[in-house]
JSON list of C-alpha atoms in Angstrom, two decimals:
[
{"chain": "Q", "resi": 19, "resn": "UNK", "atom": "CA", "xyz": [155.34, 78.33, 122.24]},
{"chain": "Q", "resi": 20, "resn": "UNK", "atom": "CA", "xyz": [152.10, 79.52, 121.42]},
{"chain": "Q", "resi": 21, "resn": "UNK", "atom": "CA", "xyz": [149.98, 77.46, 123.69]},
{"chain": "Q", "resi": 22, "resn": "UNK", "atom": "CA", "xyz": [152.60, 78.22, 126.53]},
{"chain": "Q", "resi": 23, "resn": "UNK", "atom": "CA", "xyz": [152.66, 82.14, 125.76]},
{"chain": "Q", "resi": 24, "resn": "UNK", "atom": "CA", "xyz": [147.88, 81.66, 125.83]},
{"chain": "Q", "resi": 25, "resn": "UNK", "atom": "CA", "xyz": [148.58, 79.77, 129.12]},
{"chain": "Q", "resi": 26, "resn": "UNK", "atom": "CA", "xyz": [150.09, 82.85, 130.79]},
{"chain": "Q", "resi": 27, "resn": "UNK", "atom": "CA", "xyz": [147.91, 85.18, 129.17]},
{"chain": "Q", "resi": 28, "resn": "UNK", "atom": "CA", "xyz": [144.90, 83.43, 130.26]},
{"chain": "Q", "resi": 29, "resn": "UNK", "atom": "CA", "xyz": [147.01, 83.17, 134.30]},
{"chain": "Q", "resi": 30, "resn": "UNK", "atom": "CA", "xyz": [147.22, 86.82, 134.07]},
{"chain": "Q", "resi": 31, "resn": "UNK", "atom": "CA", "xyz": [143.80, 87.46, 132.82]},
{"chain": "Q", "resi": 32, "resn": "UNK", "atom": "CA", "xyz": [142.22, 84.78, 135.98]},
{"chain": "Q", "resi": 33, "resn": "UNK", "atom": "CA", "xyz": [144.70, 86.33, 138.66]},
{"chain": "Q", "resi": 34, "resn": "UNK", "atom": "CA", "xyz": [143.84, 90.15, 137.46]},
{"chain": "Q", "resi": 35, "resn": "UNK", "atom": "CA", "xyz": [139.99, 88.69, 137.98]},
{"chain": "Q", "resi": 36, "resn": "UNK", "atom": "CA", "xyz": [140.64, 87.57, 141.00]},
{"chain": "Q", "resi": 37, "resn": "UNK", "atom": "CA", "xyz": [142.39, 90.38, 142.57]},
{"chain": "Q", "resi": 38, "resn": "UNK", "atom": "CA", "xyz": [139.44, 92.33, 141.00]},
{"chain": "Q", "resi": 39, "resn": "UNK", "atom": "CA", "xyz": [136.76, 89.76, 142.72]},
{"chain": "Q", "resi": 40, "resn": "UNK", "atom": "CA", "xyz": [138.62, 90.42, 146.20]},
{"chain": "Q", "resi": 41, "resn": "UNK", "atom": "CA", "xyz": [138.85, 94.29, 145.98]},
{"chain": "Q", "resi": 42, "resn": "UNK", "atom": "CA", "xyz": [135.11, 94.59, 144.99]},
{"chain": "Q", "resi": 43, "resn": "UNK", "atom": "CA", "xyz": [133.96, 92.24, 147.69]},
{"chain": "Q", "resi": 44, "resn": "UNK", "atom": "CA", "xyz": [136.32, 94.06, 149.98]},
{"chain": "Q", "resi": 45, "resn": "UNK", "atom": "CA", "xyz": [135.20, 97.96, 149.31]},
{"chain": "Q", "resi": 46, "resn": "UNK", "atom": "CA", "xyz": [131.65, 96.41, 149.52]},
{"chain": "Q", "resi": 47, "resn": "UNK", "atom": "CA", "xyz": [132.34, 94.89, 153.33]},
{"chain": "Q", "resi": 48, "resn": "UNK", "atom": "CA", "xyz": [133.57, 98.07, 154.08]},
{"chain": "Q", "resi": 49, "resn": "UNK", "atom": "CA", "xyz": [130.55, 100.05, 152.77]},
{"chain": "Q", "resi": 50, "resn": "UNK", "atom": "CA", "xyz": [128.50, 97.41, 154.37]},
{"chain": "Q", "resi": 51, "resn": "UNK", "atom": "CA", "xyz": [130.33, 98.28, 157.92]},
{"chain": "Q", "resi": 52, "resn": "UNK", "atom": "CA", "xyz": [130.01, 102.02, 157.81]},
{"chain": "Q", "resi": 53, "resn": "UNK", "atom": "CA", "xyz": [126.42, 101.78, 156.90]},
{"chain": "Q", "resi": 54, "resn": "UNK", "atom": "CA", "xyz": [125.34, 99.47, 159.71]},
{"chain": "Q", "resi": 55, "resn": "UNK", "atom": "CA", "xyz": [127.59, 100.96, 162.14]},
{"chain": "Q", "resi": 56, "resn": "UNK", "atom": "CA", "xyz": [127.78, 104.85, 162.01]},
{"chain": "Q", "resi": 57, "resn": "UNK", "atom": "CA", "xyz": [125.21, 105.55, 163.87]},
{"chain": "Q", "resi": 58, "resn": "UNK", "atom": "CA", "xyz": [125.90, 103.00, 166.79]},
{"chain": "Q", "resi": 59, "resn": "UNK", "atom": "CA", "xyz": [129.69, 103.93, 166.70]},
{"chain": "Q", "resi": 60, "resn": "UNK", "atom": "CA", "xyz": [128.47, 107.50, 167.10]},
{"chain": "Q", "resi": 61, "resn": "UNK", "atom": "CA", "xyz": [126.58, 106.98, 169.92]},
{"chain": "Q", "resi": 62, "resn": "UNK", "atom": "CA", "xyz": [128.26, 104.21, 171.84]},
{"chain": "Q", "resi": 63, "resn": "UNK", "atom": "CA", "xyz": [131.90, 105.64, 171.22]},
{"chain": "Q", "resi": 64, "resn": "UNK", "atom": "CA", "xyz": [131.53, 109.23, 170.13]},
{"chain": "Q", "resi": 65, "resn": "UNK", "atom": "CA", "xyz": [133.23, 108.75, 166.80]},
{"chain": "Q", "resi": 66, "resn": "UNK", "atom": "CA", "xyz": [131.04, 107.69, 163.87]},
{"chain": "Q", "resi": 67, "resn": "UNK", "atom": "CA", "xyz": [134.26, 106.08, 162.32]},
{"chain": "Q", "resi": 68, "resn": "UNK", "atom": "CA", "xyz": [135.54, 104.02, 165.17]},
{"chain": "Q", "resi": 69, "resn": "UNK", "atom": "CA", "xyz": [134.43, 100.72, 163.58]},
{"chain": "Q", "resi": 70, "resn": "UNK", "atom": "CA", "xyz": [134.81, 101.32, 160.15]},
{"chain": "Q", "resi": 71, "resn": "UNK", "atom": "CA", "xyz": [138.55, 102.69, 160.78]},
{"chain": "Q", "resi": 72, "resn": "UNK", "atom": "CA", "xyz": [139.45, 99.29, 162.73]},
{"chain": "Q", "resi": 73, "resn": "UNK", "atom": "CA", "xyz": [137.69, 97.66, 159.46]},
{"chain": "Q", "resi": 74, "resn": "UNK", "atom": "CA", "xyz": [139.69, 99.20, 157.23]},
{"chain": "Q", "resi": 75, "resn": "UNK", "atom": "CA", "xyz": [142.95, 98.57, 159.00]},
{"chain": "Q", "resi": 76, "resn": "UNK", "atom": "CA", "xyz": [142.49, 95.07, 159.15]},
{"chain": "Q", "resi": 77, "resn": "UNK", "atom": "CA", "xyz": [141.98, 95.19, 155.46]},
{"chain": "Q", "resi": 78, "resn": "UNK", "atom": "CA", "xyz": [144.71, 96.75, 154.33]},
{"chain": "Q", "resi": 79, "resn": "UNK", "atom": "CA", "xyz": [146.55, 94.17, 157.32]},
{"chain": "Q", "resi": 80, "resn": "UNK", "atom": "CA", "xyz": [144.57, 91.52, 155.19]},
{"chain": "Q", "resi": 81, "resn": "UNK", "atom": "CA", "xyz": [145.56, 92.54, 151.27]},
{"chain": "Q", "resi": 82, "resn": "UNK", "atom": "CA", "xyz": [149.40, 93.03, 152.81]},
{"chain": "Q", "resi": 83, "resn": "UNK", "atom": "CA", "xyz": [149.39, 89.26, 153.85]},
{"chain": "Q", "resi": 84, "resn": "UNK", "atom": "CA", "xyz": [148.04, 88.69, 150.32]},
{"chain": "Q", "resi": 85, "resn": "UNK", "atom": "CA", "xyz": [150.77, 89.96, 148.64]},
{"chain": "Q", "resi": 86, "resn": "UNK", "atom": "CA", "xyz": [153.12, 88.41, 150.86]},
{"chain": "Q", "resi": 87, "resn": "UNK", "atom": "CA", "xyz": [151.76, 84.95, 150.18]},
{"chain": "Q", "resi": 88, "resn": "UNK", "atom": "CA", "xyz": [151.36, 85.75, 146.48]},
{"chain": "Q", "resi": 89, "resn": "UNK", "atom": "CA", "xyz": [155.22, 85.99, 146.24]},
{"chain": "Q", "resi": 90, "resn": "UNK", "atom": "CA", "xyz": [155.45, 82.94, 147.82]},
{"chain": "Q", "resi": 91, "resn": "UNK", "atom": "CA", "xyz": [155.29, 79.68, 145.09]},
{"chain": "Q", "resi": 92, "resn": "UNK", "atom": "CA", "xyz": [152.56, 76.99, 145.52]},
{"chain": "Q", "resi": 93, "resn": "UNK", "atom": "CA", "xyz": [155.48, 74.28, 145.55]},
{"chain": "Q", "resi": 94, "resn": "UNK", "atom": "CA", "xyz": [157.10, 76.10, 149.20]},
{"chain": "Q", "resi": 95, "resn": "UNK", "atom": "CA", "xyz": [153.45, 75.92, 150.45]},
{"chain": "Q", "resi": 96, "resn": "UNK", "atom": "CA", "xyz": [153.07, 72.08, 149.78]},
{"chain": "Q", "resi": 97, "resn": "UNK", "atom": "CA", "xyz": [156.38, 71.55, 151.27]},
{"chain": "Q", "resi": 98, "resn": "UNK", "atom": "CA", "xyz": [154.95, 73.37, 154.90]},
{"chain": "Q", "resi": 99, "resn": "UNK", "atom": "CA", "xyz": [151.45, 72.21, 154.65]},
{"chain": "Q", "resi": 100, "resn": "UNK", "atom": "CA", "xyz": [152.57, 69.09, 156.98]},
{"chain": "Q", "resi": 101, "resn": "UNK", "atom": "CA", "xyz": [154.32, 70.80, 159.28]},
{"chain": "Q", "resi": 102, "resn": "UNK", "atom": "CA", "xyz": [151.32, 74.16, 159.17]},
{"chain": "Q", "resi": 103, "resn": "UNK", "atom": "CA", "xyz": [148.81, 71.48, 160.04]},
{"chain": "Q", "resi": 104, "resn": "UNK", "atom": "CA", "xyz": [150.43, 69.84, 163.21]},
{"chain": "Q", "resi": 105, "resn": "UNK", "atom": "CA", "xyz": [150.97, 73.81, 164.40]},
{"chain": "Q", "resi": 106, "resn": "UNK", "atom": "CA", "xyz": [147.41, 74.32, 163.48]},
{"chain": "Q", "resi": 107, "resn": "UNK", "atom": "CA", "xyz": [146.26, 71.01, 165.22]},
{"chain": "Q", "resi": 108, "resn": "UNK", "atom": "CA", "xyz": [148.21, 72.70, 168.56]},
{"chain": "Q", "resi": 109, "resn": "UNK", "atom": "CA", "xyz": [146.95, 76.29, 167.95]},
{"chain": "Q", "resi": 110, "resn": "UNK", "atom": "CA", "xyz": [142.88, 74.61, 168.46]},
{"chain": "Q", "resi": 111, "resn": "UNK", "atom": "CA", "xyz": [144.32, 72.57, 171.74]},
{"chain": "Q", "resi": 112, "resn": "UNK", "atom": "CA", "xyz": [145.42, 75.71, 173.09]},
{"chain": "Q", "resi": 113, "resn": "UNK", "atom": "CA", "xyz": [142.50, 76.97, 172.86]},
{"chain": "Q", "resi": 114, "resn": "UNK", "atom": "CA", "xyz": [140.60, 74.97, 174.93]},
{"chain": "Q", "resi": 115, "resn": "UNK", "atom": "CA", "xyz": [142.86, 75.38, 177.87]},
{"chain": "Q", "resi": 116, "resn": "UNK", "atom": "CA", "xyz": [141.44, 78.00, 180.37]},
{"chain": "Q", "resi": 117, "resn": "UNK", "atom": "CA", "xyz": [143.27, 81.22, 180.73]},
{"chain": "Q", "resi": 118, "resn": "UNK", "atom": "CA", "xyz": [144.70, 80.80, 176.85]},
{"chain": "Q", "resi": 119, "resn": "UNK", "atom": "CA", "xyz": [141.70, 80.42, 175.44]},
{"chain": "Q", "resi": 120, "resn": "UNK", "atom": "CA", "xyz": [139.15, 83.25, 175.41]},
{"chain": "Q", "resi": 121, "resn": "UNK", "atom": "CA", "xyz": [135.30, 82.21, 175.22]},
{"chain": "Q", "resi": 122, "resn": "UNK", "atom": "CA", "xyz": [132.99, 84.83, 173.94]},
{"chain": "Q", "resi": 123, "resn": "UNK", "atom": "CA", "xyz": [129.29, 84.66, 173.51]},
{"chain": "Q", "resi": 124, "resn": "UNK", "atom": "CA", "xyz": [129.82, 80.53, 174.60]},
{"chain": "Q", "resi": 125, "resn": "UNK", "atom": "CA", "xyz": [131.62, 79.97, 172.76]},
{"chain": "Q", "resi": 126, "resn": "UNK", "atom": "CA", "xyz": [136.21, 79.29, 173.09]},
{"chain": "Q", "resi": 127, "resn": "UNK", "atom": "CA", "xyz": [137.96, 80.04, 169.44]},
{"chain": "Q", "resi": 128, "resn": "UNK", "atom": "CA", "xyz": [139.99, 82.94, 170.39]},
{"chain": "Q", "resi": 129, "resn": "UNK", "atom": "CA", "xyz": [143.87, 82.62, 172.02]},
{"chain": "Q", "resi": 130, "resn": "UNK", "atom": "CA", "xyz": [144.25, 85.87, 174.03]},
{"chain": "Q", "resi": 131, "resn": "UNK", "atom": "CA", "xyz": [147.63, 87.44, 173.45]},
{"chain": "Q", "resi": 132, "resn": "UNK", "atom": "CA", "xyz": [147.39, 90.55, 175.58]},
{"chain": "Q", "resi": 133, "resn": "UNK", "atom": "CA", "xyz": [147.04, 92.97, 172.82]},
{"chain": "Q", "resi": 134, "resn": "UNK", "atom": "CA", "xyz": [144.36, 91.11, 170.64]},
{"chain": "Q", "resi": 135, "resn": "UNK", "atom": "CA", "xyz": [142.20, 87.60, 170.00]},
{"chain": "Q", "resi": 136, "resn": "UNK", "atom": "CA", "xyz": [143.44, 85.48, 167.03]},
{"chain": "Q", "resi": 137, "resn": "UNK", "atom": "CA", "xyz": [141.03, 82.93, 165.82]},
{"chain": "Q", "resi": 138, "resn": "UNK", "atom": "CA", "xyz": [142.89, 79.33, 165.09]},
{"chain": "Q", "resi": 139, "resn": "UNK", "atom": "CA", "xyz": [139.78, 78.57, 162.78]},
{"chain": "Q", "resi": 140, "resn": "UNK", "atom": "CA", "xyz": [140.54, 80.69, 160.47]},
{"chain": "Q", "resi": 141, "resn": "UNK", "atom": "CA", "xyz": [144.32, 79.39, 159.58]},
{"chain": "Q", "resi": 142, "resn": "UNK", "atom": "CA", "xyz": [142.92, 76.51, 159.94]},
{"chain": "Q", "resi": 143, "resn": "UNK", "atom": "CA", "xyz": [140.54, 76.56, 157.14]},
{"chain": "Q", "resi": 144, "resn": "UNK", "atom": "CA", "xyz": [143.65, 77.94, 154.75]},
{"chain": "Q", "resi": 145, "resn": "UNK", "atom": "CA", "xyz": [146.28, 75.16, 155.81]},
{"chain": "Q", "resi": 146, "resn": "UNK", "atom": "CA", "xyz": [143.25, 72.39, 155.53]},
{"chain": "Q", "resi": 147, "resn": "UNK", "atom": "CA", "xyz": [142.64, 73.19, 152.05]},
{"chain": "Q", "resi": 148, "resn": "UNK", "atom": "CA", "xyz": [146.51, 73.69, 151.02]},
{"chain": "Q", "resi": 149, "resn": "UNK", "atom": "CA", "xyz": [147.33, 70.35, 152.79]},
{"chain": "Q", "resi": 150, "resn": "UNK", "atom": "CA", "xyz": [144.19, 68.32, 151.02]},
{"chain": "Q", "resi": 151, "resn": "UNK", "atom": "CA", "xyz": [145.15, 69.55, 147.80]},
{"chain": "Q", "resi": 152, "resn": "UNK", "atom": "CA", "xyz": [149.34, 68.58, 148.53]},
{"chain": "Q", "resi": 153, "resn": "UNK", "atom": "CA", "xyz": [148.03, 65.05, 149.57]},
{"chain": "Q", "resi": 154, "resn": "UNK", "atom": "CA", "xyz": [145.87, 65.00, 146.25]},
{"chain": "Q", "resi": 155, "resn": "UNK", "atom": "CA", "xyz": [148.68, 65.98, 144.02]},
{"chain": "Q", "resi": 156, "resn": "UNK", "atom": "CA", "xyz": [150.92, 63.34, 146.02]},
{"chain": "Q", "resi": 157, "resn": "UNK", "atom": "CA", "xyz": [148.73, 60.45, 145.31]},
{"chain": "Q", "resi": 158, "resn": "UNK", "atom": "CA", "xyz": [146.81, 61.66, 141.89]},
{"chain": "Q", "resi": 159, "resn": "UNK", "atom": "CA", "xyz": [147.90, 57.96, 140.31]},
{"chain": "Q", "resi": 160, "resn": "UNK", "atom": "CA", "xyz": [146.16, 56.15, 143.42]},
{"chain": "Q", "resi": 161, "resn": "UNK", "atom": "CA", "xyz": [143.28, 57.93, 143.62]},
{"chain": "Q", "resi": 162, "resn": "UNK", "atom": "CA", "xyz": [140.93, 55.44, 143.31]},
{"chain": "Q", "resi": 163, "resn": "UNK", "atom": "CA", "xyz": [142.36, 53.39, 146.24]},
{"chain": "Q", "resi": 164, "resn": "UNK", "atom": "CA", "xyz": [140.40, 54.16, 149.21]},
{"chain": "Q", "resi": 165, "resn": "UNK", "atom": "CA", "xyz": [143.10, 54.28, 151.71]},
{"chain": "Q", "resi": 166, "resn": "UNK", "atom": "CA", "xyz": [145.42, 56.94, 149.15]},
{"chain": "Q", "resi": 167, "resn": "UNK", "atom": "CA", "xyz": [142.58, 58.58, 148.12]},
{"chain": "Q", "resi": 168, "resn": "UNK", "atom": "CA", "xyz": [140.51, 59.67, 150.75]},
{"chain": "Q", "resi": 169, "resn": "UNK", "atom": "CA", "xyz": [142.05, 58.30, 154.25]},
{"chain": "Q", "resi": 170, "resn": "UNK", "atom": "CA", "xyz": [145.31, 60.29, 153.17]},
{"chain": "Q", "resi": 171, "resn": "UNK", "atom": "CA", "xyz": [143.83, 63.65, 152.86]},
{"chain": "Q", "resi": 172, "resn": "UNK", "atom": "CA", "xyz": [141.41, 63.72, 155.78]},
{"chain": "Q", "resi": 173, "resn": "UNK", "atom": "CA", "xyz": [143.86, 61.95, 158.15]},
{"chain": "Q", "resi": 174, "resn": "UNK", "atom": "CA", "xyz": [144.92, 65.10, 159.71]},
{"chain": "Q", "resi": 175, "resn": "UNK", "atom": "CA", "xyz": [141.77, 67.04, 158.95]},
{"chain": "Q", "resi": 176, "resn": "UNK", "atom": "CA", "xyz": [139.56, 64.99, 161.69]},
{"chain": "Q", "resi": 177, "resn": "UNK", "atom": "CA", "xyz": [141.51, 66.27, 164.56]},
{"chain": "Q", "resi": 178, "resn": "UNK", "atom": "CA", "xyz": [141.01, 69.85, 163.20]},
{"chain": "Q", "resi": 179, "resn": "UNK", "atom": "CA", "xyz": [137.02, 68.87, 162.53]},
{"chain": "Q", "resi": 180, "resn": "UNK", "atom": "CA", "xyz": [136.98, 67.19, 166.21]},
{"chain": "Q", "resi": 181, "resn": "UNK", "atom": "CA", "xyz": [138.67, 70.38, 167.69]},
{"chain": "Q", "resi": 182, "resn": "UNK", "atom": "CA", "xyz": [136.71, 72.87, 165.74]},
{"chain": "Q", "resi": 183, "resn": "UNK", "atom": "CA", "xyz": [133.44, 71.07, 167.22]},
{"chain": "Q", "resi": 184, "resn": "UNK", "atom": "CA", "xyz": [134.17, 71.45, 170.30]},
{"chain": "Q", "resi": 185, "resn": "UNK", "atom": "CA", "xyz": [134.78, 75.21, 170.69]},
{"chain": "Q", "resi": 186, "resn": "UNK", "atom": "CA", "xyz": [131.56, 75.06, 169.54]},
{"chain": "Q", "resi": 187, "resn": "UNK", "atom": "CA", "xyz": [132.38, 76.15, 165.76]},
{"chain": "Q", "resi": 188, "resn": "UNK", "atom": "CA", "xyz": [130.16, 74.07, 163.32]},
{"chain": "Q", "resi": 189, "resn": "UNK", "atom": "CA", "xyz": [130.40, 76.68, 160.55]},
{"chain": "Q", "resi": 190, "resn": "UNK", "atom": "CA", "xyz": [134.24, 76.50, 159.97]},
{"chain": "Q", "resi": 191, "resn": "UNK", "atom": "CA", "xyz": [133.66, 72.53, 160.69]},
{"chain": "Q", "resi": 192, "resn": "UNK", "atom": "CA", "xyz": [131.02, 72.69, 157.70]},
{"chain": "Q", "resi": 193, "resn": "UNK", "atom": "CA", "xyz": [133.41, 74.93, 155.60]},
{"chain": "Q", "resi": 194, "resn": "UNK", "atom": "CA", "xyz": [136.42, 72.97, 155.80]},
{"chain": "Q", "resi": 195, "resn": "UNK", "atom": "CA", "xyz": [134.45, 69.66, 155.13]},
{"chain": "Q", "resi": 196, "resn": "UNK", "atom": "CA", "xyz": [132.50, 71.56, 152.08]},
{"chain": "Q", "resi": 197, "resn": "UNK", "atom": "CA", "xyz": [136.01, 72.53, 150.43]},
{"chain": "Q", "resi": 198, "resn": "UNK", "atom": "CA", "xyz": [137.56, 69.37, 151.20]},
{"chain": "Q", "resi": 199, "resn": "UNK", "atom": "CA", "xyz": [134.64, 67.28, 149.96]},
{"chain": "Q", "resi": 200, "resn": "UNK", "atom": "CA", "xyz": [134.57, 69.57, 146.72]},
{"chain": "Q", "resi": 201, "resn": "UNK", "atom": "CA", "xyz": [138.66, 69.07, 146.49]},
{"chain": "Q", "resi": 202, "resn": "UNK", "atom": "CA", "xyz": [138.25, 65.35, 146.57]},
{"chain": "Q", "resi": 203, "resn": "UNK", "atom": "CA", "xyz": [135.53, 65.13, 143.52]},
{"chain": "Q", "resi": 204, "resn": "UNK", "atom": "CA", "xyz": [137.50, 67.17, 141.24]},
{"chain": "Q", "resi": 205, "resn": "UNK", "atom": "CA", "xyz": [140.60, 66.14, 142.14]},
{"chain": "Q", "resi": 206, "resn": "UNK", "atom": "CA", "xyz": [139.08, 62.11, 140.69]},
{"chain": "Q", "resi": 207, "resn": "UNK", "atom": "CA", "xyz": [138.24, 60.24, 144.00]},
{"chain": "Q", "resi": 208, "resn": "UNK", "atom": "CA", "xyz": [135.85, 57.54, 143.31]},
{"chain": "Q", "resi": 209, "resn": "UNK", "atom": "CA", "xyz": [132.21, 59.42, 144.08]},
{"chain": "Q", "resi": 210, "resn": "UNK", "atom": "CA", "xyz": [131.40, 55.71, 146.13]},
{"chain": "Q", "resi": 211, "resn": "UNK", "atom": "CA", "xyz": [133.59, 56.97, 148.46]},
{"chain": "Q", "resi": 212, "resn": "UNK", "atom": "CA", "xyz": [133.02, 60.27, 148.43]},
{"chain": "Q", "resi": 213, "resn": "UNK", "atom": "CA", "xyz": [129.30, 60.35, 148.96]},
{"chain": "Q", "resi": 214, "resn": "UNK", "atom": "CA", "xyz": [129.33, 56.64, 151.18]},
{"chain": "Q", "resi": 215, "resn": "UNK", "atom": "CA", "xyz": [131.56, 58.82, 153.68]},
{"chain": "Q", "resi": 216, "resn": "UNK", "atom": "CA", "xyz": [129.21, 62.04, 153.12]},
{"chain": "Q", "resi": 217, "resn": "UNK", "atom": "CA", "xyz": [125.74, 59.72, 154.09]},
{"chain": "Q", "resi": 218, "resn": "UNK", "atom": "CA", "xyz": [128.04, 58.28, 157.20]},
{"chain": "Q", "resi": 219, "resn": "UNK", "atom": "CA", "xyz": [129.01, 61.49, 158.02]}
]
């Protein structure tokens, strides 16, 4: 009982630092915004505020999905992550397609839906990660085995890489591949594979 009961204190104590983490980095974005943007707002638009109020509306947009996905236990998410990747995989083909996908500054990662741009790459950086780490916990005992161990957890993730390249997006490319990389090493997959794929990559 008493290393369960220091288990959920220390829980508490990393999810209260987390939430902490998040808050501070988000109040400092939005100090960030309003600095660089006043000015420009006030003359482009007439309202020093415009860009900081859309900033701060997303936010609060942003910490409402967090709370809605904190409810939600890990297990449920592993059980979706298959299903949340194929829908991801056919979010970045859409894309692509003229008239659905919107390019901006040459590049395509946005789906126009009338009333606003939604970026695939960022979902798709969320479900990569949660769908690595369900294949990892799946096959924790095999490991080791080249084909469970790392062909298994990037087998849908190179259609997402191959997808995300050609919008042109090589920073969520190098993101998701950075995470998934770092997932793999803790996780116990034999470094030989891990940095023989790295070099090849």
């Amino acid at each position: 009982k008493y290393f369960t009961d220091l288990l959920t204190a220390n829980q508490a104590s990393g999810d209260r630092f987390l939430l902490f983490t998040v808050l501070a980095m988000v109040l400092f974005g939005l100090l960030m915004v309003y600095s660089a943007s006043f000015i420009f707002s006030e003359e482009r638009t007439g309202d020093g505020f415009a860009f900081i109020r859309k900033q701060f509306m997303y936010a609060c947009l942003g910490f409402g999905a967090m709370w809605v996905s904190s409810r939600i236990p890990h297990q449920r998410w592993y059980q979706w992550a298959p299903t949340a990747i194929l829908c991801v995989i056919g979010m970045l083909l859409l894309v692509l397609i003229p008239g659905v996908g919107a390019r901006v500054g040459g590049a395509q990662r946005w789906i126009n839906l009338g009333f606003a741009r939604f970026q695939p790459a960022e979902l798709a950086k969320l479900i990569g990660v949660i769908f690595v780490a369900r294949q990892l916990v799946r096959h924790q005992k095999d490991l080791l085995d080249f084909k469970r161990g790392v062909i298994a957890p990037i087998t849908f993730l190179i259609p997402v890489w191959v997808l995300l390249l050609l919008q042109p997006d090589f920073g969520s490319t190098a993101l998701l591949a950075g995470t998934t990389f770092i997932l793999m090493f803790i996780a116990g997959v034999r470094p030989l594979f891990l940095f023989g794929g790295l070099f090849g990559g």
